[in-house]
PDB file of C-alpha atoms and ligand atoms in Angstrom:
ATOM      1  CA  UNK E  97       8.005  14.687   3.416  1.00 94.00           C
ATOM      2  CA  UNK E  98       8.907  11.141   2.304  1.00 97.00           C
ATOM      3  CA  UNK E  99       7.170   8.353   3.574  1.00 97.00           C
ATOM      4  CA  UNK E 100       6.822   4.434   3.481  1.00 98.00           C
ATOM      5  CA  UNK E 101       3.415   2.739   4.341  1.00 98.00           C
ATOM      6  CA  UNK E 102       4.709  -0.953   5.866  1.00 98.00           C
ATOM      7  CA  UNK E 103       2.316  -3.500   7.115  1.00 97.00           C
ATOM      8  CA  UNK E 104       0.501  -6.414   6.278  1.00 98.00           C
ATOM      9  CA  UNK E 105      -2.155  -7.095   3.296  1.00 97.00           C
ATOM     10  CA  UNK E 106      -5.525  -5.450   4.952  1.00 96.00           C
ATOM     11  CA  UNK E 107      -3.741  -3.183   7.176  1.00 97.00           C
ATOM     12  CA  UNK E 108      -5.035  -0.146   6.461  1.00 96.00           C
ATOM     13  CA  UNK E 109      -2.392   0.964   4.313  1.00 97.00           C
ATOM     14  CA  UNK E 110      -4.755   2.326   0.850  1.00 94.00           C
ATOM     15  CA  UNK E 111      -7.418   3.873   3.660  1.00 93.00           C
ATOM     16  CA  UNK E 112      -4.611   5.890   5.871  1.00 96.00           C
ATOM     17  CA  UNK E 113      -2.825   6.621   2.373  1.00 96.00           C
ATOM     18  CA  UNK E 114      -5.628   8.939   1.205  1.00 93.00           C
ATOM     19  CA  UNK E 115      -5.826  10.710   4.288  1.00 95.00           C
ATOM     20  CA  UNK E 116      -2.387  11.231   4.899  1.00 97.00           C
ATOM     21  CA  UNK E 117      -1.920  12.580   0.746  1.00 96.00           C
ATOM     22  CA  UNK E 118      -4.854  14.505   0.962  1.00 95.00           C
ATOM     23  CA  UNK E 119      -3.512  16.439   4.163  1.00 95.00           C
ATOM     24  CA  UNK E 120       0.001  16.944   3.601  1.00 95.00           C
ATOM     25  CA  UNK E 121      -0.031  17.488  -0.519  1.00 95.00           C
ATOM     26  CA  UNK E 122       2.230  14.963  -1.440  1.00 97.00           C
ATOM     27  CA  UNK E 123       1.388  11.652  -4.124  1.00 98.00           C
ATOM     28  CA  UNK E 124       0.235   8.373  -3.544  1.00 97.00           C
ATOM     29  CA  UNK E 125       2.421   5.926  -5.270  1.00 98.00           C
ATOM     30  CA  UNK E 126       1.152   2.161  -4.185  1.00 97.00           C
ATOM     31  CA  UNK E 127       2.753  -0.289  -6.872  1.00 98.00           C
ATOM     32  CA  UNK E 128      -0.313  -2.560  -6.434  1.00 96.00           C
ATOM     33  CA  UNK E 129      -2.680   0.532  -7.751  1.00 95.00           C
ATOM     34  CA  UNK E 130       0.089   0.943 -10.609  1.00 97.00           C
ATOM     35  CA  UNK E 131      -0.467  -3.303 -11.280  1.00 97.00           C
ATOM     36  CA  UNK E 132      -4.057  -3.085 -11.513  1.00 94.00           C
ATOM     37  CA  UNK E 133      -4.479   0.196 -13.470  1.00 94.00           C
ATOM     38  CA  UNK E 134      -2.489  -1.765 -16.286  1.00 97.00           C
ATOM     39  CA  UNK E 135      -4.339  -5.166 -15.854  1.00 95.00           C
ATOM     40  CA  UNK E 136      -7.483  -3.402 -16.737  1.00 94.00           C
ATOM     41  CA  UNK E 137      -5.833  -1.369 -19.148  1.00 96.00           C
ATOM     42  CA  UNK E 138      -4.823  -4.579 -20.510  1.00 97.00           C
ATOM     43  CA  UNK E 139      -1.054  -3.716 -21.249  1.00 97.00           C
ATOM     44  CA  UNK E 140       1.726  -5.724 -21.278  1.00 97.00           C
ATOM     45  CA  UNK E 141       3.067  -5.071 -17.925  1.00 97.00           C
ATOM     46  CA  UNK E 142      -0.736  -5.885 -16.576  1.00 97.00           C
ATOM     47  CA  UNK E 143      -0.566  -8.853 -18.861  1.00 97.00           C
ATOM     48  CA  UNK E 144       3.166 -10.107 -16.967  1.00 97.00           C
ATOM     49  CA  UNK E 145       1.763  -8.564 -13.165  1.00 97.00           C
ATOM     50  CA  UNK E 146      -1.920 -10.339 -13.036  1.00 96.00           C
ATOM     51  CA  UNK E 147       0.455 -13.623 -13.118  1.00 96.00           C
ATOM     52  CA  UNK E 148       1.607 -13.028 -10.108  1.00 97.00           C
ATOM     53  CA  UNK E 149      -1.174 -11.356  -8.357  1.00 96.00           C
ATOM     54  CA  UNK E 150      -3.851 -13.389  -8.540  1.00 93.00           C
ATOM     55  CA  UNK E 151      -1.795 -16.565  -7.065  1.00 93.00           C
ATOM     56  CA  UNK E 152      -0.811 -13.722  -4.077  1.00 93.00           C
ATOM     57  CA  UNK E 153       2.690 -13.840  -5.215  1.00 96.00           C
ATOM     58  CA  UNK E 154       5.224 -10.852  -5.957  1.00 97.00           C
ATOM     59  CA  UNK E 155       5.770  -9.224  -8.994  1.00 98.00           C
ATOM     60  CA  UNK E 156       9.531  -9.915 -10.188  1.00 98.00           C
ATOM     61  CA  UNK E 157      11.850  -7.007  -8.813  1.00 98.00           C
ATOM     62  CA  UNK E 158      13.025  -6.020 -11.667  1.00 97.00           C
ATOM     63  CA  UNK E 159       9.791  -5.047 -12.855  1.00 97.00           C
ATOM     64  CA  UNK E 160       8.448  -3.142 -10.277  1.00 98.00           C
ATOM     65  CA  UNK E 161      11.898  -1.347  -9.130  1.00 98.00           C
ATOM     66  CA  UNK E 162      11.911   0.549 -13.182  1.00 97.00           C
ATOM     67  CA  UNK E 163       8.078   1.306 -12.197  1.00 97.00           C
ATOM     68  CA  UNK E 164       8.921   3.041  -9.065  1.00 98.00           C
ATOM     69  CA  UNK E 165      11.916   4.559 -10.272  1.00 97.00           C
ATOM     70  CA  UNK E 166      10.538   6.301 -13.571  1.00 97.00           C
ATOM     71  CA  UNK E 167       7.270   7.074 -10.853  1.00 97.00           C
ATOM     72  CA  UNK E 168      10.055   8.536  -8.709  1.00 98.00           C
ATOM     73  CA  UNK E 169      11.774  10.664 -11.261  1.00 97.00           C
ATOM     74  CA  UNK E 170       8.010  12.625 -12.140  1.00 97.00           C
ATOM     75  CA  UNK E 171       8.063  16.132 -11.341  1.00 97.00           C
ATOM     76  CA  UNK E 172       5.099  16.027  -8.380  1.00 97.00           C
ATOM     77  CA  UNK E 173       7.274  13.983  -6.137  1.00 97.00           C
ATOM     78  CA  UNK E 174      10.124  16.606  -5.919  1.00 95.00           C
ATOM     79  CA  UNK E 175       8.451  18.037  -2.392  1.00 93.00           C
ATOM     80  CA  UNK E 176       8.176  14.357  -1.250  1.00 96.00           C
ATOM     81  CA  UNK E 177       5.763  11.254  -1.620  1.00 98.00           C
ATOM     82  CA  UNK E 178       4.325   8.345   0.175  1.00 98.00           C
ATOM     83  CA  UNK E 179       4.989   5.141  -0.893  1.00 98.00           C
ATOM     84  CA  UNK E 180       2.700   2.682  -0.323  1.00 98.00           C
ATOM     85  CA  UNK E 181       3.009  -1.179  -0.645  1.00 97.00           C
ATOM     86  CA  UNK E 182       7.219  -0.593  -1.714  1.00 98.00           C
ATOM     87  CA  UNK E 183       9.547  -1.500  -0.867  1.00 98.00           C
ATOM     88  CA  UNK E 184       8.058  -5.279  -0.367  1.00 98.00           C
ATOM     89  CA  UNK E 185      11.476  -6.887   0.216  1.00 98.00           C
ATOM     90  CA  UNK E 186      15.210  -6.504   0.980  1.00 98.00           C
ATOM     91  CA  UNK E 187      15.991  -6.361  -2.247  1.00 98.00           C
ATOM     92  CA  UNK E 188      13.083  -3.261  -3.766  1.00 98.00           C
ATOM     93  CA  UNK E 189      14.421  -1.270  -0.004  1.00 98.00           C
ATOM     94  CA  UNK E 190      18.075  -1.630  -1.160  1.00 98.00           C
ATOM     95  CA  UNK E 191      17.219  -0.524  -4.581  1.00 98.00           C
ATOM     96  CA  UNK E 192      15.245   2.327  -2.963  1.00 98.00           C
ATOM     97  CA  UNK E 193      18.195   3.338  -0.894  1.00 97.00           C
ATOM     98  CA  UNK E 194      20.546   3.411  -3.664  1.00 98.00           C
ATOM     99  CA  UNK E 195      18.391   5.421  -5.688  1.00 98.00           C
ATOM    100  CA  UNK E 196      17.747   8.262  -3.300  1.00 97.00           C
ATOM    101  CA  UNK E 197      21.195   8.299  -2.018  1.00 97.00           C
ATOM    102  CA  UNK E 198      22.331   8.389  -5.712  1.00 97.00           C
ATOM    103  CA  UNK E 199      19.958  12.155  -5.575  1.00 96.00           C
ATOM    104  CA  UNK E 200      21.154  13.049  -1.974  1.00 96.00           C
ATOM    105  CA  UNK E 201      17.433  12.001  -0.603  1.00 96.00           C
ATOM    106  CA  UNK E 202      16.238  10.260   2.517  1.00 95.00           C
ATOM    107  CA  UNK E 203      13.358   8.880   3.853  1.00 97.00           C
ATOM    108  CA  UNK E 204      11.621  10.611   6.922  1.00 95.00           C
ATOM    109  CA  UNK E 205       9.555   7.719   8.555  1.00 96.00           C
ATOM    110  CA  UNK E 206       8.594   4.409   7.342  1.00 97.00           C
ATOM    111  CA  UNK E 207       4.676   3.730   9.256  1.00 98.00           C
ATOM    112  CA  UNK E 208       4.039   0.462   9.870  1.00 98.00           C
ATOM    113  CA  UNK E 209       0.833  -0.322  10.540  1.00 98.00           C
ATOM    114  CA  UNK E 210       0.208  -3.448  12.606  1.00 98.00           C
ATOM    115  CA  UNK E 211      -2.861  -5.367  12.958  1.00 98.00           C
ATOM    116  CA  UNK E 212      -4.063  -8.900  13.871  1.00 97.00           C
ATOM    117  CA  UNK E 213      -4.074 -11.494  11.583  1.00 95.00           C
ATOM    118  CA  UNK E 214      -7.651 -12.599  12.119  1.00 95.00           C
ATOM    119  CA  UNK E 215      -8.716  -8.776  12.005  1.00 96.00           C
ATOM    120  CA  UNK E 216      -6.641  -8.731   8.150  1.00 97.00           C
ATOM    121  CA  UNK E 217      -8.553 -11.314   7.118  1.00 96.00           C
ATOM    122  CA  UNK E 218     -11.888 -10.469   7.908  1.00 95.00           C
ATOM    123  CA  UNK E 219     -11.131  -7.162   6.469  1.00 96.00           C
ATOM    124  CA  UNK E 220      -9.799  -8.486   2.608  1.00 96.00           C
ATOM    125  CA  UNK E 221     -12.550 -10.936   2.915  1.00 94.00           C
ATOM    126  CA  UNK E 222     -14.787  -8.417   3.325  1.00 95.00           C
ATOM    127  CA  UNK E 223     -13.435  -5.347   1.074  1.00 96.00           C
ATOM    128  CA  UNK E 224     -15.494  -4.170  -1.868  1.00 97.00           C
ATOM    129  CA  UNK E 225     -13.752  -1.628  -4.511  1.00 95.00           C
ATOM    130  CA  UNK E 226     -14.669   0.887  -7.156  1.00 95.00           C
ATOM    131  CA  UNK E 227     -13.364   0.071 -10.603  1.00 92.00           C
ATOM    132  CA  UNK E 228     -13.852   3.060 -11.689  1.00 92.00           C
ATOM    133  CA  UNK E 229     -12.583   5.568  -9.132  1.00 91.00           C
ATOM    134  CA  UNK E 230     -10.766   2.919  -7.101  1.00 89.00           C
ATOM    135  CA  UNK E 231     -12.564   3.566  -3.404  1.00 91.00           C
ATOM    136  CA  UNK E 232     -12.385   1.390  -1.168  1.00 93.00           C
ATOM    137  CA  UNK E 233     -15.093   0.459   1.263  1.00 94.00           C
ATOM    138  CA  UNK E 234     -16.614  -2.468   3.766  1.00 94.00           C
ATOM    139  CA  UNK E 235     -19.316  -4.646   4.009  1.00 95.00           C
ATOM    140  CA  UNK E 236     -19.432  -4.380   7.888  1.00 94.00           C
ATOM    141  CA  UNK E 237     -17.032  -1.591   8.738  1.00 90.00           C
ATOM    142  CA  UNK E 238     -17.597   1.293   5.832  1.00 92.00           C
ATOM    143  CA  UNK E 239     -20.536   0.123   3.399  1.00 96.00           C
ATOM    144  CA  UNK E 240     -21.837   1.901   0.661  1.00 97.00           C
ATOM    145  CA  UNK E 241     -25.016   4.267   1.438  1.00 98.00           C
ATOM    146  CA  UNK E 242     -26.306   1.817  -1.137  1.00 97.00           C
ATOM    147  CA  UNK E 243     -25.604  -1.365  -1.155  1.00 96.00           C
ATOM    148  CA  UNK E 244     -22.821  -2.758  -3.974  1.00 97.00           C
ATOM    149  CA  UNK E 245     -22.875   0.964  -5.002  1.00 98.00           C
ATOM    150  CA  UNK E 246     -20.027   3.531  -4.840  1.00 98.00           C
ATOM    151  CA  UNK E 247     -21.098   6.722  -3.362  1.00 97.00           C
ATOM    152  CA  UNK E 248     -18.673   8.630  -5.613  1.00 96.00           C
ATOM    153  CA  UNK E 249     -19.070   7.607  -8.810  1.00 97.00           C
ATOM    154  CA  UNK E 250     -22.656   5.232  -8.974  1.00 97.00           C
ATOM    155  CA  UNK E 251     -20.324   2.480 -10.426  1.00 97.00           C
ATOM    156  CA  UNK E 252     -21.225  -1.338  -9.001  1.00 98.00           C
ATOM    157  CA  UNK E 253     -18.609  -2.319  -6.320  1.00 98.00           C
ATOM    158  CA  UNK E 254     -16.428  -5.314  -7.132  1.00 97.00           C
ATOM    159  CA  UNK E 255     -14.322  -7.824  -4.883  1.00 96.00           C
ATOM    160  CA  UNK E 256     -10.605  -7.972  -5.961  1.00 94.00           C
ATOM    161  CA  UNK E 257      -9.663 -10.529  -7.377  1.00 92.00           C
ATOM    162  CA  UNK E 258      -6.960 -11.645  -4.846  1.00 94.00           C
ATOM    163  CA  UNK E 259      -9.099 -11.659  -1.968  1.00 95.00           C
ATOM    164  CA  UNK E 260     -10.417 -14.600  -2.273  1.00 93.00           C
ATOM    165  CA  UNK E 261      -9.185 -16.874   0.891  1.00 93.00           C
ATOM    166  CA  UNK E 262      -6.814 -19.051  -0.706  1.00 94.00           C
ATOM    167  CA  UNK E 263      -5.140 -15.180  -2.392  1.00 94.00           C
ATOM    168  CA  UNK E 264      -5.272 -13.864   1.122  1.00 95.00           C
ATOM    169  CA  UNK E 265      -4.300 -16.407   2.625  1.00 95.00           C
ATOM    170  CA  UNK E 266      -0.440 -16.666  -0.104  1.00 96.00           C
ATOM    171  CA  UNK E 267      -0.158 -12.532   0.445  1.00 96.00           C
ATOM    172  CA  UNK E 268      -0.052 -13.158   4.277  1.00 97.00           C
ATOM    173  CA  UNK E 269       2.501 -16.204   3.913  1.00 97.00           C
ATOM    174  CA  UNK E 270       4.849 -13.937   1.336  1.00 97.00           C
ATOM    175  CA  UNK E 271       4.037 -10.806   3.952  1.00 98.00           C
ATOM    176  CA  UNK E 272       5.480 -12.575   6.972  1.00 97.00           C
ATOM    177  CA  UNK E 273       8.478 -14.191   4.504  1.00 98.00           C
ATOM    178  CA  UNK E 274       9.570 -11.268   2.517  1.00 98.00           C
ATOM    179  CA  UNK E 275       7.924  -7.981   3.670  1.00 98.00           C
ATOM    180  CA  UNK E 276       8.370  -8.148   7.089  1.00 97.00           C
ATOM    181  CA  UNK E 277      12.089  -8.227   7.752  1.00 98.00           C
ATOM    182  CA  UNK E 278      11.360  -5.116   6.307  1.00 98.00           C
ATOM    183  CA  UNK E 279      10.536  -4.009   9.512  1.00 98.00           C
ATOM    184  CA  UNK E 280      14.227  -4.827  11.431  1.00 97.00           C
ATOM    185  CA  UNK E 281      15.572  -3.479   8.362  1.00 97.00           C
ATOM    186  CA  UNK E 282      14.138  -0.176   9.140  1.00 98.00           C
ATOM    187  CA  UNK E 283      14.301  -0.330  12.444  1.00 97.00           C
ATOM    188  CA  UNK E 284      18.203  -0.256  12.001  1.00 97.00           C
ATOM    189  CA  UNK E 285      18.009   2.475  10.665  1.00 95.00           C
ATOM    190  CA  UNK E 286      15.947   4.396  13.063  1.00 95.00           C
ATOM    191  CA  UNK E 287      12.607   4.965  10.819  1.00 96.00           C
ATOM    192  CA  UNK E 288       9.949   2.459  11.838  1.00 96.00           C
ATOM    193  CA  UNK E 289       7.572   4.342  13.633  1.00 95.00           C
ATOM    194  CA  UNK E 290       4.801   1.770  14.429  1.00 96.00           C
ATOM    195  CA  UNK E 291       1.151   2.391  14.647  1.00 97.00           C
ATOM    196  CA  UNK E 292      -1.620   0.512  15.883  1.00 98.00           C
ATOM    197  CA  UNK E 293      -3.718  -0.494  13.211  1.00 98.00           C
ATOM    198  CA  UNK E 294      -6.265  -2.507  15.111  1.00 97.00           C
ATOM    199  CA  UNK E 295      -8.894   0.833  15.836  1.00 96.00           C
ATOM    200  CA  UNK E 296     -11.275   2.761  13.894  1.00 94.00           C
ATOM    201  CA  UNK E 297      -9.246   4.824  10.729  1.00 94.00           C
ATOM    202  CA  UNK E 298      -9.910   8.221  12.359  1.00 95.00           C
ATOM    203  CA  UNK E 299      -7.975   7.185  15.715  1.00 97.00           C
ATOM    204  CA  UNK E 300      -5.663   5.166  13.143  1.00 98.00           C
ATOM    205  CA  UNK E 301      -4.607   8.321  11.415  1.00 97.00           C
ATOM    206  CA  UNK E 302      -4.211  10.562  14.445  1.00 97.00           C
ATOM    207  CA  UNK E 303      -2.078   8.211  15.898  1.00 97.00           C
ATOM    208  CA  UNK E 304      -0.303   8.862  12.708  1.00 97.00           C
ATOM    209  CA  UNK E 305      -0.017  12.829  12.298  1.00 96.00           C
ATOM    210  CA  UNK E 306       1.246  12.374  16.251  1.00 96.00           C
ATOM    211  CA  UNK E 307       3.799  10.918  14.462  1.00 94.00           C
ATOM    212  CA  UNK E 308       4.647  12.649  11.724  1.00 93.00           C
ATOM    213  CA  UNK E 309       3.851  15.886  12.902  1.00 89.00           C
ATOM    214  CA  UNK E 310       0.715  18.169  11.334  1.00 76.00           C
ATOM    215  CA  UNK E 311       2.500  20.613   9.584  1.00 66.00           C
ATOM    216  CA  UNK E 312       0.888  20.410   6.149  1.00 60.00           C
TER     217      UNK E 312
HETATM  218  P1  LIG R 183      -1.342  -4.158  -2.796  1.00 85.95           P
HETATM  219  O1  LIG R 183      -2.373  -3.478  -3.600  1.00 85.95           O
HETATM  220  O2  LIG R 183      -0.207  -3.354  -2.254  1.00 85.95           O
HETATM  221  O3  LIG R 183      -2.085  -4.969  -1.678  1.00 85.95           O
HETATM  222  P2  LIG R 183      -1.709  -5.369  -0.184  1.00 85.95           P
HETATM  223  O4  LIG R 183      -0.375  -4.968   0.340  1.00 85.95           O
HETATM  224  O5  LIG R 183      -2.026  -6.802  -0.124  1.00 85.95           O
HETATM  225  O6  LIG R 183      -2.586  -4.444   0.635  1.00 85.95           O
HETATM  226  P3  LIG R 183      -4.087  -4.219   0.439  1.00 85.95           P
HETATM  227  O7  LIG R 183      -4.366  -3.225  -0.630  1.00 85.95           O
HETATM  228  O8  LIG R 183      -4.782  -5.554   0.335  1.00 85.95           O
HETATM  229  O9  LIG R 183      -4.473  -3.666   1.875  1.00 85.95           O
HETATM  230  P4  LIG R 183      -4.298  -2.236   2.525  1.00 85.95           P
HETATM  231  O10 LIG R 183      -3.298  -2.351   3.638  1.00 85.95           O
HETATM  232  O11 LIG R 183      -4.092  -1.152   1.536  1.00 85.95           O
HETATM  233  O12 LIG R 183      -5.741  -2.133   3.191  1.00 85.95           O
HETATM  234  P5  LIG R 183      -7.015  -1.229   2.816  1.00 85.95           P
HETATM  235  O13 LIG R 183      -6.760   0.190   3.215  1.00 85.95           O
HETATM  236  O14 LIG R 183      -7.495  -1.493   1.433  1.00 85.95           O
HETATM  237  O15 LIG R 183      -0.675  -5.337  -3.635  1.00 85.95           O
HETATM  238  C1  LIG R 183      -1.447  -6.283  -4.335  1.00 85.95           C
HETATM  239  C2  LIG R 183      -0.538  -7.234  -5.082  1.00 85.95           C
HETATM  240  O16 LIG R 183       0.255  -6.503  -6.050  1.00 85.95           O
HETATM  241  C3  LIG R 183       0.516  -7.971  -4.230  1.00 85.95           C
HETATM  242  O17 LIG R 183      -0.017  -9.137  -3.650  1.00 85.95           O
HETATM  243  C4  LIG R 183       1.592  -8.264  -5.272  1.00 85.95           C
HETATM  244  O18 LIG R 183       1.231  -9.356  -6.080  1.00 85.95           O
HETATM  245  C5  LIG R 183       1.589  -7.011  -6.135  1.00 85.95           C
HETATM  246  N1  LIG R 183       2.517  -5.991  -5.643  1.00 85.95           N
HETATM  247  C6  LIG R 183       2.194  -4.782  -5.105  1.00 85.95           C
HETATM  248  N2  LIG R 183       3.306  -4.108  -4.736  1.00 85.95           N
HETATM  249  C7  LIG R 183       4.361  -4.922  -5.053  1.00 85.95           C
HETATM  250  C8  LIG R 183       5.769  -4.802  -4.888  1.00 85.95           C
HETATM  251  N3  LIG R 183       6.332  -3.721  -4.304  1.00 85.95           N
HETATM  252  N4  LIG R 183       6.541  -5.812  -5.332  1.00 85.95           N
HETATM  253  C9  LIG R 183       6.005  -6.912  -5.909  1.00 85.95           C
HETATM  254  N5  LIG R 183       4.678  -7.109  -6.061  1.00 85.95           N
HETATM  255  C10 LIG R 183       3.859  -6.113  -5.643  1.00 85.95           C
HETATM  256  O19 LIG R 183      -8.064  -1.833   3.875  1.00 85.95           O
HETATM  257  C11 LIG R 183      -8.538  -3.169   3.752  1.00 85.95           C
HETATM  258  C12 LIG R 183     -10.023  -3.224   4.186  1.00 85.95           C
HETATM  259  O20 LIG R 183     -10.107  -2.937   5.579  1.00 85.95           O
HETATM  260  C13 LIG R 183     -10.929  -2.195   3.483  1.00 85.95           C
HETATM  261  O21 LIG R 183     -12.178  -2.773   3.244  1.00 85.95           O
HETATM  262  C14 LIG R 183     -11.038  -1.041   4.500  1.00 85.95           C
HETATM  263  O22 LIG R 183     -12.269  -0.334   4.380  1.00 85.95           O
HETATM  264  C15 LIG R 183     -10.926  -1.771   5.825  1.00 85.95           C
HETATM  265  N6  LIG R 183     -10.216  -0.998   6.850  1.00 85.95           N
HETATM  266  C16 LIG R 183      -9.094  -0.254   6.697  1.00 85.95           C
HETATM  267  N7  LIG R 183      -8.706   0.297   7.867  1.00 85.95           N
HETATM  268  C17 LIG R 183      -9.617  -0.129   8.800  1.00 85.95           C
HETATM  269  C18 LIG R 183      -9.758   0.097  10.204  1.00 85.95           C
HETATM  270  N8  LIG R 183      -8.875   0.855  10.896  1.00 85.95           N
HETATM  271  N9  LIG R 183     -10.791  -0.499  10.842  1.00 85.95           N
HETATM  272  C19 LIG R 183     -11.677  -1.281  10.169  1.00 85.95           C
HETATM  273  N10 LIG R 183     -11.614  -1.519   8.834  1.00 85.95           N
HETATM  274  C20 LIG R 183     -10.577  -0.950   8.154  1.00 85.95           C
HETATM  275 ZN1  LIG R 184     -16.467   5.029  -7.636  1.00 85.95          ZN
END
């Protein structure tokens, strides 16, 4: 199966993304795990992407087509693959298209997630990550057992550093500027298949595999 996460920074889209690769086998490709896995590897293309990231802004197209498109051409994504956080624009979907119709492959259902504004914010404001094994979790809504501790891996929990309010704040200006005609543009096309993002994850992903179907 091929799928694209859509929705807004805070969504839900790195929480329902684990669930839905874990269940039916297929990677996890989010460009902004790609971006930060070379900023703290401190390689060039971290070096070009924390630029842009930390001012909330989007990495240049060029860039982060080639990333998805050498991602693309791996071996693991031949039985499908979810992409998550890309296409973020017109332009990355019609790069998408061309490349998959270029192979003779199409996209099954682009999910996109939609929540309140004032819920997104309180979640980025409130996320906490794992720099080491990259989970996510909550102050409020999915804390540590220990506080400012990951359950996984013992590693201290950090805040990223674009959600700070001013960050957030840019991403959802860009989101409703540039991501979300994504949504008509989809919608012509008969994919969008959009979930309610406002309840708890578990009910979040069922309403998902209703979707999507639950044959693993
Ligand atoms: P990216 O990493 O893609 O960030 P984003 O789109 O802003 O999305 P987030 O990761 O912030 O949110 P999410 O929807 O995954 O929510 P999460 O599950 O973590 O991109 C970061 C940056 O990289 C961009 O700003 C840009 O600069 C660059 N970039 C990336 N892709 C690019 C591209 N294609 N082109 C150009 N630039 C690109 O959940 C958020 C919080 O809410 C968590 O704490 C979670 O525990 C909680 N939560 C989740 N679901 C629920 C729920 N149902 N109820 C209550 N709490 C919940
Ligand atoms: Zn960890």
């Amino acid at each position: 199966m091929r799928i694209i996460l859509l929705g807004p920074p805070g969504a839900g889209k790195g929480t329902q993304a684990e669930s839905i690769t874990r269940d039916y086998k297929i990677p996890h490709i989010s460009t902004g795990d790609i971006f930060r896995y070379n900023i703290k590897n401190n390689t060039e293309l971290g070096k070009l992407a924390k630029q842009y990231i930390d001012k909330g802004l989007l990495v240049p197209d060029d860039v982060t087509n080639r990333i998805v498109e050498d991602r693309l051409s791996k071996d693991d994504c031949k039985g499908g693959f979810l992409l998550d956080g890309y296409p973020r624009n017109v332009s990355q979907a019609e790069a998408l298209n061309k490349y998959l119709s270029e192979r003779n492959l199409k996209i099954d259902h682009v999910l996109n997630i939609v929540v309140d504004r004032d819920e997104l914010v309180k979640r980025l404001s409130g996320r906490r990550v794992c720099p080491s094994c990259g989970a996510t979790y909550h102050i409020f809504t999915k804390p540590p057992k220990v506080e400012g501790i990951c359950d996984n891996c013992g590693e201290k929990l950090i805040q990223r550093t674009d959600d700070n309010i001013d960050s957030v704040l840019k991403r959802l200006e860009v989101y409703e500027d540039e991501t979300k005609p994504l949504v008509e543009y989809y919608g012509n096309l008969n994919l969008i298949r959009n979930i309610n993002g406002n309840k708890p994850v578990n009910e979040v992903y069922e309403e998902i595999q209703a979707l999507i179907g639950d044959e693993f």
